Short mmCIF file of C-alpha atoms in Angstrom, two decimals:
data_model
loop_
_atom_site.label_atom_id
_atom_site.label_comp_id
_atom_site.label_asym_id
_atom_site.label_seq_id
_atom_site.Cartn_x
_atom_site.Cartn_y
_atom_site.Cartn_z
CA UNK A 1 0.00 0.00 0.00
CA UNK A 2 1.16 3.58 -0.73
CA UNK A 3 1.55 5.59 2.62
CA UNK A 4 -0.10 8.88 3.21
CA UNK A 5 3.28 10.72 1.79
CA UNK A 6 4.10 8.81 -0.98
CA UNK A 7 4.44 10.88 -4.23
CA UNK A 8 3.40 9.67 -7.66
CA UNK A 9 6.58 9.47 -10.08
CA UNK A 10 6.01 12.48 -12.77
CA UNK A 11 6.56 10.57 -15.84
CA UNK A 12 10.26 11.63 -17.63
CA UNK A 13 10.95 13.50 -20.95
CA UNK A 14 11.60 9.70 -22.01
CA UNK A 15 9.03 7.84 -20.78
CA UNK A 16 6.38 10.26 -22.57
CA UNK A 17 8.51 10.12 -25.77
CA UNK A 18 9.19 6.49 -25.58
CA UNK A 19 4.93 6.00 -24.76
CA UNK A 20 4.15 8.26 -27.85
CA UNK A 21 6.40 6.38 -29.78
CA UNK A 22 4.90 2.91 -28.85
CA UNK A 23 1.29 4.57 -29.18
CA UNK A 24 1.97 5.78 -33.17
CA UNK A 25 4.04 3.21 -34.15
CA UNK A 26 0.77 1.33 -35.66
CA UNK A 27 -0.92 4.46 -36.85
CA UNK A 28 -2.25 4.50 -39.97
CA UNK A 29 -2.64 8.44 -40.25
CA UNK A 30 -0.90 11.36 -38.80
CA UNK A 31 -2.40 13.90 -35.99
CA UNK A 32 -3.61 17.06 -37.80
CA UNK A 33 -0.65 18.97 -36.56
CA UNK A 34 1.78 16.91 -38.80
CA UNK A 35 2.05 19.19 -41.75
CA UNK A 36 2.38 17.23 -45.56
CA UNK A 37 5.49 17.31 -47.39
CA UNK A 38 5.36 20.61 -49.74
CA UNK A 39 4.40 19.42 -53.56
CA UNK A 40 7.70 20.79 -54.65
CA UNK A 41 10.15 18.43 -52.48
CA UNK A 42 12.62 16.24 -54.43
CA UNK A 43 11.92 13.37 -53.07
CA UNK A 44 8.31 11.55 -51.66
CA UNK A 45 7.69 12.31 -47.85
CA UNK A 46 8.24 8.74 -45.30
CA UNK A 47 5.05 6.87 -44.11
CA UNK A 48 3.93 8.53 -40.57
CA UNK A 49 4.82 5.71 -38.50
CA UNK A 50 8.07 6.52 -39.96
CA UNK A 51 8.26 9.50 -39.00
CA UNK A 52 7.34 9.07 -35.46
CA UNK A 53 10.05 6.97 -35.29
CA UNK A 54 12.37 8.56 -36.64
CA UNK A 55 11.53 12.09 -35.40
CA UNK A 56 12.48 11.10 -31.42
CA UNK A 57 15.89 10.78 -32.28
CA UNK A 58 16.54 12.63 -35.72
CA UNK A 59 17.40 16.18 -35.56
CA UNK A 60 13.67 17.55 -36.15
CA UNK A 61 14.17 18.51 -39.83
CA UNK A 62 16.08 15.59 -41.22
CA UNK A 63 13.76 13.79 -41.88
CA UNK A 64 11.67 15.65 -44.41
CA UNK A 65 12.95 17.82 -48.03
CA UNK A 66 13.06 21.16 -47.25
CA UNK A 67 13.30 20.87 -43.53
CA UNK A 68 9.74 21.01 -41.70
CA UNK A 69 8.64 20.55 -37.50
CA UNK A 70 7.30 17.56 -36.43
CA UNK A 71 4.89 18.56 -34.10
CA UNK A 72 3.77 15.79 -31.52
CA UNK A 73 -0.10 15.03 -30.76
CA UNK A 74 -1.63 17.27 -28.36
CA UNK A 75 -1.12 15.30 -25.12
CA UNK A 76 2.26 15.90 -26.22
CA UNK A 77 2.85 18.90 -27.52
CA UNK A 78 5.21 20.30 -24.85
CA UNK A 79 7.40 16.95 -25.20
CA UNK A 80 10.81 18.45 -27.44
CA UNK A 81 11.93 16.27 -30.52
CA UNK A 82 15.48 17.36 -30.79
CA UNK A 83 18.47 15.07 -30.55
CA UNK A 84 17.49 13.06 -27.02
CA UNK A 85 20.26 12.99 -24.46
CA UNK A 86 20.77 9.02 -24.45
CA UNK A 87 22.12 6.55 -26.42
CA UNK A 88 20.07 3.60 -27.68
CA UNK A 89 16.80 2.59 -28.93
CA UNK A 90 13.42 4.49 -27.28
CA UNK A 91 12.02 1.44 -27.31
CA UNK A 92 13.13 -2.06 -27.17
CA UNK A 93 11.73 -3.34 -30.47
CA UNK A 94 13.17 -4.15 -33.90
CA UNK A 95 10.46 -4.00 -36.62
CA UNK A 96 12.76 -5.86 -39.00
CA UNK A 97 11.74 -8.59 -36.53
CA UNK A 98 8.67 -8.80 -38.63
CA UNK A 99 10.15 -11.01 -41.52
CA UNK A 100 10.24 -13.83 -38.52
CA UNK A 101 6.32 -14.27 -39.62
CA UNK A 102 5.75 -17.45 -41.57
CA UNK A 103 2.99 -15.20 -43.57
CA UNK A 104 5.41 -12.58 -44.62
CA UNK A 105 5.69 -11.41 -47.89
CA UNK A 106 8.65 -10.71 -49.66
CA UNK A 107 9.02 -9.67 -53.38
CA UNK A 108 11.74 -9.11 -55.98
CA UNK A 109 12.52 -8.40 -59.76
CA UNK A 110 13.16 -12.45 -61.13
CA UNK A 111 11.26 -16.09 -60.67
CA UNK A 112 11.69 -19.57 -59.69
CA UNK A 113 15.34 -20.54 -60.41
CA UNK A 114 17.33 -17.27 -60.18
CA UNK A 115 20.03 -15.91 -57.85
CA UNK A 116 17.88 -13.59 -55.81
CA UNK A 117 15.24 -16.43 -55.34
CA UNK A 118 17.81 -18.29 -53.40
CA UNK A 119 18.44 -15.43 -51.36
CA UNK A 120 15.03 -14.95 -50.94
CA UNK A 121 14.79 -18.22 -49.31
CA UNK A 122 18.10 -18.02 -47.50
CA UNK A 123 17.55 -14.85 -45.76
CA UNK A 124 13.74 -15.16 -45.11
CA UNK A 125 13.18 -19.70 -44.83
CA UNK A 126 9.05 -19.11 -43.92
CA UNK A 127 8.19 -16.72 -46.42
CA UNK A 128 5.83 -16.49 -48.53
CA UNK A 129 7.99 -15.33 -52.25
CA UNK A 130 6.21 -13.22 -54.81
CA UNK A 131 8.18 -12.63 -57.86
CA UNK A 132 8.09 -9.53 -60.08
CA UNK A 133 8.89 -9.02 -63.71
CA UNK A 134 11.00 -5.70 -63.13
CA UNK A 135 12.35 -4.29 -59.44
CA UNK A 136 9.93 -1.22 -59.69
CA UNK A 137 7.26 -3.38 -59.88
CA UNK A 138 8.16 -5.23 -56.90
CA UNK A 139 8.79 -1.89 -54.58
CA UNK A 140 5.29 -0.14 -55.61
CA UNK A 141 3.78 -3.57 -54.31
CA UNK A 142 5.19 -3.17 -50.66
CA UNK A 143 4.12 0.38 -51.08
CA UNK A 144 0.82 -0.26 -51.75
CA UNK A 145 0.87 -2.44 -48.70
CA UNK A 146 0.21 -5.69 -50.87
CA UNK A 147 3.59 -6.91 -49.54
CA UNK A 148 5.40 -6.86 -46.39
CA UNK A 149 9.73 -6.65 -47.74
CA UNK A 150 11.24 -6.03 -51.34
CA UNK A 151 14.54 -6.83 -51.80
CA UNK A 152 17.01 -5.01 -54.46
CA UNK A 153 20.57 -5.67 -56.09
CA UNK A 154 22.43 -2.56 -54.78
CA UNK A 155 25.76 -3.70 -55.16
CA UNK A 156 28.49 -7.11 -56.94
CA UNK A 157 31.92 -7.08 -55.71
CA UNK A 158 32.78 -7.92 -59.01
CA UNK A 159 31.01 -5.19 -61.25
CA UNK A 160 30.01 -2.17 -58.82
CA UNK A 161 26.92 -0.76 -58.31
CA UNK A 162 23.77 -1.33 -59.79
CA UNK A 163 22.75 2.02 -61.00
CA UNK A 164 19.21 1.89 -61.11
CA UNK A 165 18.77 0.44 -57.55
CA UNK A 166 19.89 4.25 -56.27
CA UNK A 167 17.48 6.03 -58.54
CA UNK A 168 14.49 3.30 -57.62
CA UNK A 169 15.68 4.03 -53.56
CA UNK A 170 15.00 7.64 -54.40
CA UNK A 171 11.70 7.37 -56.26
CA UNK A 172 10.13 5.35 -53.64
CA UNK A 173 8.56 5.83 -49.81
CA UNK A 174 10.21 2.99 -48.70
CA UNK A 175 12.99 2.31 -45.69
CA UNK A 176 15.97 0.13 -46.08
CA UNK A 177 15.42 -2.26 -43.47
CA UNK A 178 18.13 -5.17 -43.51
CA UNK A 179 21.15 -5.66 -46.33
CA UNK A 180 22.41 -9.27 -47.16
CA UNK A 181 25.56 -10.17 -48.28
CA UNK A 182 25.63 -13.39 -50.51
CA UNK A 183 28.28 -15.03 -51.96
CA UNK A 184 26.66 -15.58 -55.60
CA UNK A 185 27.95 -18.64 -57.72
CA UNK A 186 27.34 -18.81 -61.64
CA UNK A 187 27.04 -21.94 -63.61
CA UNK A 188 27.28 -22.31 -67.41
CA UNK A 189 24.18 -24.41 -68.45
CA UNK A 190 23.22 -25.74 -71.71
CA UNK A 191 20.71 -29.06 -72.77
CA UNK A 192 21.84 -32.42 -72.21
CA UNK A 193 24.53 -33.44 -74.52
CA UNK A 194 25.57 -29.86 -75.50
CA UNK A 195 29.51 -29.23 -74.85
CA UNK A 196 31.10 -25.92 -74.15
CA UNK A 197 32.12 -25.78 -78.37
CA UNK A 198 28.95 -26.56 -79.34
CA UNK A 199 27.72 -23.04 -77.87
CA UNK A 200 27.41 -19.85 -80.13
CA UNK A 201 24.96 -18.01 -78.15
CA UNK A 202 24.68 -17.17 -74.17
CA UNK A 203 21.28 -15.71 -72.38
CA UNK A 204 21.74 -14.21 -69.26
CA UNK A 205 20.77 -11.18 -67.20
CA UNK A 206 23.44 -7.72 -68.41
CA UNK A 207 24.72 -7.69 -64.69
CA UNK A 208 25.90 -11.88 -64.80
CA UNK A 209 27.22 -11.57 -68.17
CA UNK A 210 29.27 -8.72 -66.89
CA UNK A 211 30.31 -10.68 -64.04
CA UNK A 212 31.53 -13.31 -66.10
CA UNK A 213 33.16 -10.89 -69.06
CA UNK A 214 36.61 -13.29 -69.23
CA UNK A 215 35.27 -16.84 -69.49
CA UNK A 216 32.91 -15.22 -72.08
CA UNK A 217 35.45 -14.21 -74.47
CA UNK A 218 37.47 -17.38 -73.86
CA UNK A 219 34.41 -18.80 -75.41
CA UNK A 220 33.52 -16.82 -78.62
CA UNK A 221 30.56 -16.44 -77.80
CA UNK A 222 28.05 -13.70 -78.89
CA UNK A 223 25.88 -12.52 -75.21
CA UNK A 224 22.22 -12.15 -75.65
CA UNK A 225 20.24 -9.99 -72.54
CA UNK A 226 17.19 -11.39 -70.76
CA UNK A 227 14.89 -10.08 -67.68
CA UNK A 228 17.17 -13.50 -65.76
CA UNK A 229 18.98 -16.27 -65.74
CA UNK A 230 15.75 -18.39 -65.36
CA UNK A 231 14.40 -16.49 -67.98
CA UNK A 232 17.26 -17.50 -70.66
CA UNK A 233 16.93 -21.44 -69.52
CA UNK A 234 13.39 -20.92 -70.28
CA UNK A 235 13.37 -20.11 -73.58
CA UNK A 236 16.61 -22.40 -74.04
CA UNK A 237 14.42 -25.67 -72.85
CA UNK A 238 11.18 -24.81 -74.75
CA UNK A 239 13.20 -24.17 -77.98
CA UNK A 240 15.24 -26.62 -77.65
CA UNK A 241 18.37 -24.40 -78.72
CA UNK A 242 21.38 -27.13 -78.75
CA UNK A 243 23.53 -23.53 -79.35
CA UNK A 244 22.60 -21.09 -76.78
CA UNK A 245 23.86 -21.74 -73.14
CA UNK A 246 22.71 -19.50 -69.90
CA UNK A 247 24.32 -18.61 -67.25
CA UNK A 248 22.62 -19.13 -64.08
CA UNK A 249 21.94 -20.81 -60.96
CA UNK A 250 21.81 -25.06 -60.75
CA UNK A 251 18.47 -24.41 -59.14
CA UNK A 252 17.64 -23.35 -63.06
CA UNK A 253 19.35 -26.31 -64.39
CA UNK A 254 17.35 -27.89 -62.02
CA UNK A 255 13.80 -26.63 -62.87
CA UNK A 256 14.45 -26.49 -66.60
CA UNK A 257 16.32 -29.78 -67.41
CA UNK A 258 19.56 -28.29 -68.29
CA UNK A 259 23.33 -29.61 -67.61
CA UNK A 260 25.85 -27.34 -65.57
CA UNK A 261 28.62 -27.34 -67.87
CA UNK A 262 30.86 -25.43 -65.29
CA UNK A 263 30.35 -24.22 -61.96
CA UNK A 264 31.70 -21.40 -60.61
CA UNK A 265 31.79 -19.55 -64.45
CA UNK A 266 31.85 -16.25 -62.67
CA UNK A 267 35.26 -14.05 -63.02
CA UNK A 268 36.09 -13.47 -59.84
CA UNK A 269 35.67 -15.35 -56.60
CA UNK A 270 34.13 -14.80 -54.32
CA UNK A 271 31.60 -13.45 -55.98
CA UNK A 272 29.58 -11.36 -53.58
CA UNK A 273 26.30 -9.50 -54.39
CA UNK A 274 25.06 -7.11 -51.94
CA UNK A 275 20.94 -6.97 -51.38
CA UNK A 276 18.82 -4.27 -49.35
CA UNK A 277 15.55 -5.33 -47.97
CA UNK A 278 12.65 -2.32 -47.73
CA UNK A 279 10.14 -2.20 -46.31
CA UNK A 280 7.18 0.58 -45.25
CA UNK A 281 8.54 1.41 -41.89
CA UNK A 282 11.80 2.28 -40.45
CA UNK A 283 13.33 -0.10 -37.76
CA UNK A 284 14.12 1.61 -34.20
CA UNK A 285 17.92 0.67 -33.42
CA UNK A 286 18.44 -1.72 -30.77
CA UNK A 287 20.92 -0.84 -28.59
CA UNK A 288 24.78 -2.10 -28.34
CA UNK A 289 23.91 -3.28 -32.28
CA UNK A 290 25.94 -2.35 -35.02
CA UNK A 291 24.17 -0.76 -37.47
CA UNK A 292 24.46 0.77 -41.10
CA UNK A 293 22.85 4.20 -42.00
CA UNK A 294 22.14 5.41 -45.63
CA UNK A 295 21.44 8.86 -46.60
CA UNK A 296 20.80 10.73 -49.92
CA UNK A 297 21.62 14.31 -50.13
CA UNK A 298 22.31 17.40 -52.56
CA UNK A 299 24.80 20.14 -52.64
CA UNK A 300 24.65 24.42 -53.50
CA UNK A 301 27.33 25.27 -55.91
CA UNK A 302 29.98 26.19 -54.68
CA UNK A 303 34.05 25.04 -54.18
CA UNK A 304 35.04 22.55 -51.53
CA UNK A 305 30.98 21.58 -50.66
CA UNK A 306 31.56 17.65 -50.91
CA UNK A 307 34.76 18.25 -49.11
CA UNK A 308 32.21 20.02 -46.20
CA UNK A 309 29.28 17.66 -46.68
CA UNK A 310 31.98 14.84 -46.20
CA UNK A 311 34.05 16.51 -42.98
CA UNK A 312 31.14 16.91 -40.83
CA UNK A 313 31.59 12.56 -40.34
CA UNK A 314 35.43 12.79 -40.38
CA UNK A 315 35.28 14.98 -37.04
CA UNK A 316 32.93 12.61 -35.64
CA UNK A 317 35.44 9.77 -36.39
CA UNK A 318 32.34 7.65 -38.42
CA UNK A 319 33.49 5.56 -41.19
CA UNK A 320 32.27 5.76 -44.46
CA UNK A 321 31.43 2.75 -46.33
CA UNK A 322 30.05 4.01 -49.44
CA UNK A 323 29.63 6.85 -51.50
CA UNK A 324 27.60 7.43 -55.25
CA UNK A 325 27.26 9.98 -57.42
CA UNK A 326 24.07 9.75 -59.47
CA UNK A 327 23.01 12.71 -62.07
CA UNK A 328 20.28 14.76 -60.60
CA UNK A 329 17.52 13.65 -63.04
CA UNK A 330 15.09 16.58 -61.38
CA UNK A 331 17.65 19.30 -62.10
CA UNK A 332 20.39 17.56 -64.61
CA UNK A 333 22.80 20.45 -65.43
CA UNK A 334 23.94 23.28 -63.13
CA UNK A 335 25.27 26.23 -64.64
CA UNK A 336 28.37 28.11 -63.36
CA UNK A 337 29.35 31.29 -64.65
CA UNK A 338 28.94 30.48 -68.47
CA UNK A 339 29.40 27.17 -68.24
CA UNK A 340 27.07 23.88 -67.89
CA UNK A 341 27.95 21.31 -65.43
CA UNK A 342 26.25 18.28 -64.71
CA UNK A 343 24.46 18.33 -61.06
CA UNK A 344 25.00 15.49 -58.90
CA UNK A 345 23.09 13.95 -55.66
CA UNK A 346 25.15 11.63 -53.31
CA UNK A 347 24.01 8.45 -51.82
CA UNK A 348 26.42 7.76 -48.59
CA UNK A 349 26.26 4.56 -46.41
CA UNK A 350 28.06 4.85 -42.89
CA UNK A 351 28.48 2.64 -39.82
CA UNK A 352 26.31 4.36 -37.03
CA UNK A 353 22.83 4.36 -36.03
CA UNK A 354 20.42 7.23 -36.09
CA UNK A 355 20.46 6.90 -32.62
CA UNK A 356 23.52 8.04 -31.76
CA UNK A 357 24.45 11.22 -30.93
CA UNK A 358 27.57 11.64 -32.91
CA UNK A 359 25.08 10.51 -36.17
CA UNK A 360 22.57 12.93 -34.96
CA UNK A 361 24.67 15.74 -35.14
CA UNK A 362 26.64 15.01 -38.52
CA UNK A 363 23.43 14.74 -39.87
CA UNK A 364 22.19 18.09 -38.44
CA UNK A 365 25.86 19.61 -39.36
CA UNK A 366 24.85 18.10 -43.62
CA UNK A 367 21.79 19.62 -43.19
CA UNK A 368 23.04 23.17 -42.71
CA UNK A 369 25.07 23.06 -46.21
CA UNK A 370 22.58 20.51 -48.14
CA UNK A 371 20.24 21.43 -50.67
CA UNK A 372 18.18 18.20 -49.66
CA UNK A 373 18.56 15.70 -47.26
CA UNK A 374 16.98 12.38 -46.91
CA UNK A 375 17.63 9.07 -44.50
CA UNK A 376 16.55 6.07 -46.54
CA UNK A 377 17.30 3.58 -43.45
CA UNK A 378 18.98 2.40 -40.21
CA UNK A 379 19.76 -1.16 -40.58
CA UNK A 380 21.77 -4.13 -39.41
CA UNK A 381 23.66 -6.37 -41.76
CA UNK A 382 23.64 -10.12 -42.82
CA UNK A 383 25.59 -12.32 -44.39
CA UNK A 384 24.57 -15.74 -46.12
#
C-alpha cells in the first residue's frame, strides 16, 4: 500500500517520448498537426509511422525535403523532438523482426530458379515469395501495402553498383530495413549433350554476363540480354536451342532440365552480391547493435561543398562505407558562370545508427550546407 506521503513518479521526458512512440508506431494516419510534405520536395515524404520513429531521435528537420517541424499530438505537444540525451533505442523493439512471420511477404525483380530467389529463401526460410517481372514493380507492391519486404541488387563485388537500384531508392517511400551479403555462384548451363564448343549463343541477365566478361570471351561467344537467368533457360528448354547456353543458378538447371557445364563460371571469386531489404517502416535501433545508416543528399554550388558535406563525419570519427554519385535527373545540369555542369546527388552509407548522438549531429551539421537531405534507413547487416 502507498503511505499517506508517498508521491506519484512524474513521468520523464523519455518515458512520454518512448509511450508516444509505442502509441503511433501502428498508426495508420498522422495527428492534424503533422504538416504534408510541400508538392515541390525532391523526393516523396516517409510513411507517418516513420516519421514518429524517426523524429524522437533525428534532428527535427532531417527527416523531411526542405526541412519542416514535427509537431507531436496534443497530449504531447510540450514533449521536445530534438536530438534526445541518451544513447540507444526508445524502445526495445526491432520491426525488421517482422520477416520472422511465416505469412510474410517478400518480393523481388526475377522467378523460380534465379540468384535472388535463393536469397530470398536463404535470408527469409518461412516466407511467402512473390516474384516480379522488373524491381519497380516489386517496390510499388510493398508500397501499396500488398507486400510486407522487397529486396534489391544494390551492389556485386565484381562489377560495382547497380545504378538503377539508387534512382528506384530515391523514387520510392520505402525504408531500407536489412542488407544481405551473398556469396553468388554462376554456372554455365546448356541441354543435355551440349559441350562448351557446341555453344554460339549465351542468355543471361546484363549484370551476370558482366560478371563473367573473361570466361565469355574465352568462349567466342556472342551474349544475348534477358529479364534473368531463369528467364534465358526458359526459352533455351522450350526451344530446344542445342547452341545457346545461360548462365545461371543449378536451381535453373534444375527446374528447366539443363546440364551445368561449369560451376563457378563467374570471373572473380568470391563473388559477392550485396541486397537491401525495404520495407514501409523504419526499424528503431536496438541498442549495443551495429548498425548501417544510408542517406541521400544534394549540394549548393559552390568550391570545396563535398569536401564540407563529407568533414562533418570525419570529425565525428564515423566511417564511411560508401559513396555514389548519381546525375540529378530533377535538375540535370547546373550552370556556373557560363558554363554547364552536370548536377550530382550523393548516396552515402556509414556505420552508425540514427540513434547516436555523434550521427545525430553530422546529420544536423549536412543539413546546414545541403540542398536536400533524406535518410533512406537504419539497418543491421547479414551475411549468407
Amino acid at each position: 500500500m502507498k503511505g499517506p506521503g508517498h508521491r506519484r513518479r512524474r513521468p520523464s521526458h523519455q518515458d512520454q517520448t518512448a509511450n508516444w512512440v509505442k502509441d503511433y508506431l501502428s498508426s495508420t494516419s498522422p495527428p492534424p498537426q503533422v504538416p504534408a510534405l510541400p508538392p515541390d520536395a525532391a523526393s516523396p515524404s516517409m510513411s507517418w509511422p516513420c516519421r514518429a520513429a524517426l523524429a524522437a531521435f533525428l534532428p527535427r528537420s532531417i527527416c523531411y525535403l526542405p526541412a519542416i517541424v514535427l509537431a507531436p499530438p496534443p497530449k504531447l505537444r510540450a514533449a521536445r523532438f530534438s536530438a534526445l540525451p541518451w544513447r540507444g533505442p526508445l524502445v526495445s523493439t526491432d520491426l525488421s523482426l517482422e520477416t520472422e512471420r511465416s505469412s510474410v511477404r517478400v518480393t523481388y525483380q526475377g522467378s523460380p530458379g534465379t540468384v535472388i530467389e535463393a536469397m530470398v529463401l536463404n535470408a527469409f526460410p518461412n516466407c511467402i515469395a512473390a516474384p516480379q517481372k522488373r524491381s519497380e514493380g516489386a517496390l510499388e507492391t510493398v508500397q501499396s501495402s500488398l507486400a510486407d519486404k522487397a529486396v534489391l541488387t544494390i551492389e556485386n563485388s565484381s562489377i560495382g553498383s547497380f545504378h538503377q537500384s539508387y534512382d528506384l531508392l530515391l523514387s520510392h517511400n520505402l525504408q531500407i530495413v536489412q542488407e544481405v551479403h551473398m556469396d553468388v555462384e554462376l554456372c554455365l548451363l546448356a541441354l543435355p549433350g551440349v559441350q562448351k564448343d557446341d555453344l554460339q549463343t549465351i542468355f543471361s541477365h546484363p549484370q551476370d554476363l558482366a560478371q563473367c566478361e573473361h570466361s565469355l570471351s574465352n568462349l567466342g561467344v556472342s551474349k544475348k540480354n534477358v529479364d534473368h537467368g531463369a528467364a534465358g533457360a526458359e526459352i533455351i528448354s522450350k526451344q530446344n536451342l542445342r547452341g545457346a547456353g545461360v548462365i545461371g543458378s543449378a536451381r535453373a538447371a534444375e527446374l528447366y532440365g539443363l546440364n551445368i557445364l561449369e560451376c563457378n563460371f563467374q570471373d572473380a571469386s568470391p563473388n559477392v552480391t550485396r541486397y537491401l531489404v525495404l520495407a514501409r517502416t523504419a526499424n528503431i535501433p536496438k541498442e549495443y547493435e551495429q548498425y548501417k545508416t544510408s542517406i541521400v543528399f544534394g549540394l549548393e554550388e559552390g568550391p570545396g561543398t563535398l569536401h564540407k558535406a563529407l568533414v562533418a563525419f570525419w570529425k565525428r570519427d564515423l566511417n564511411l562505407t560508401k559513396i555514389e554519385s548519381r546525375p540529378n535527373r530533377g535538375k540535370p545540369m547546373r550552370t556556373l558562370g557560363t558554363e554547364k555542369q552536370f548536377n550530382y546527388i550523393f548516396y552515402v552509407d556509414f556505420e552508425a545508427s540514427v540513434a547516436e548522438i555523434p550521427a545525430q549531429n553530422a546529420l544536423k551539421e549536412l543539413e546546414e550546407i545541403a540542398s536536400f537531405l533524406r535518410v533512406l534507413g537504419c539497418y543491421p547487416s547479414t551475411r549468407i
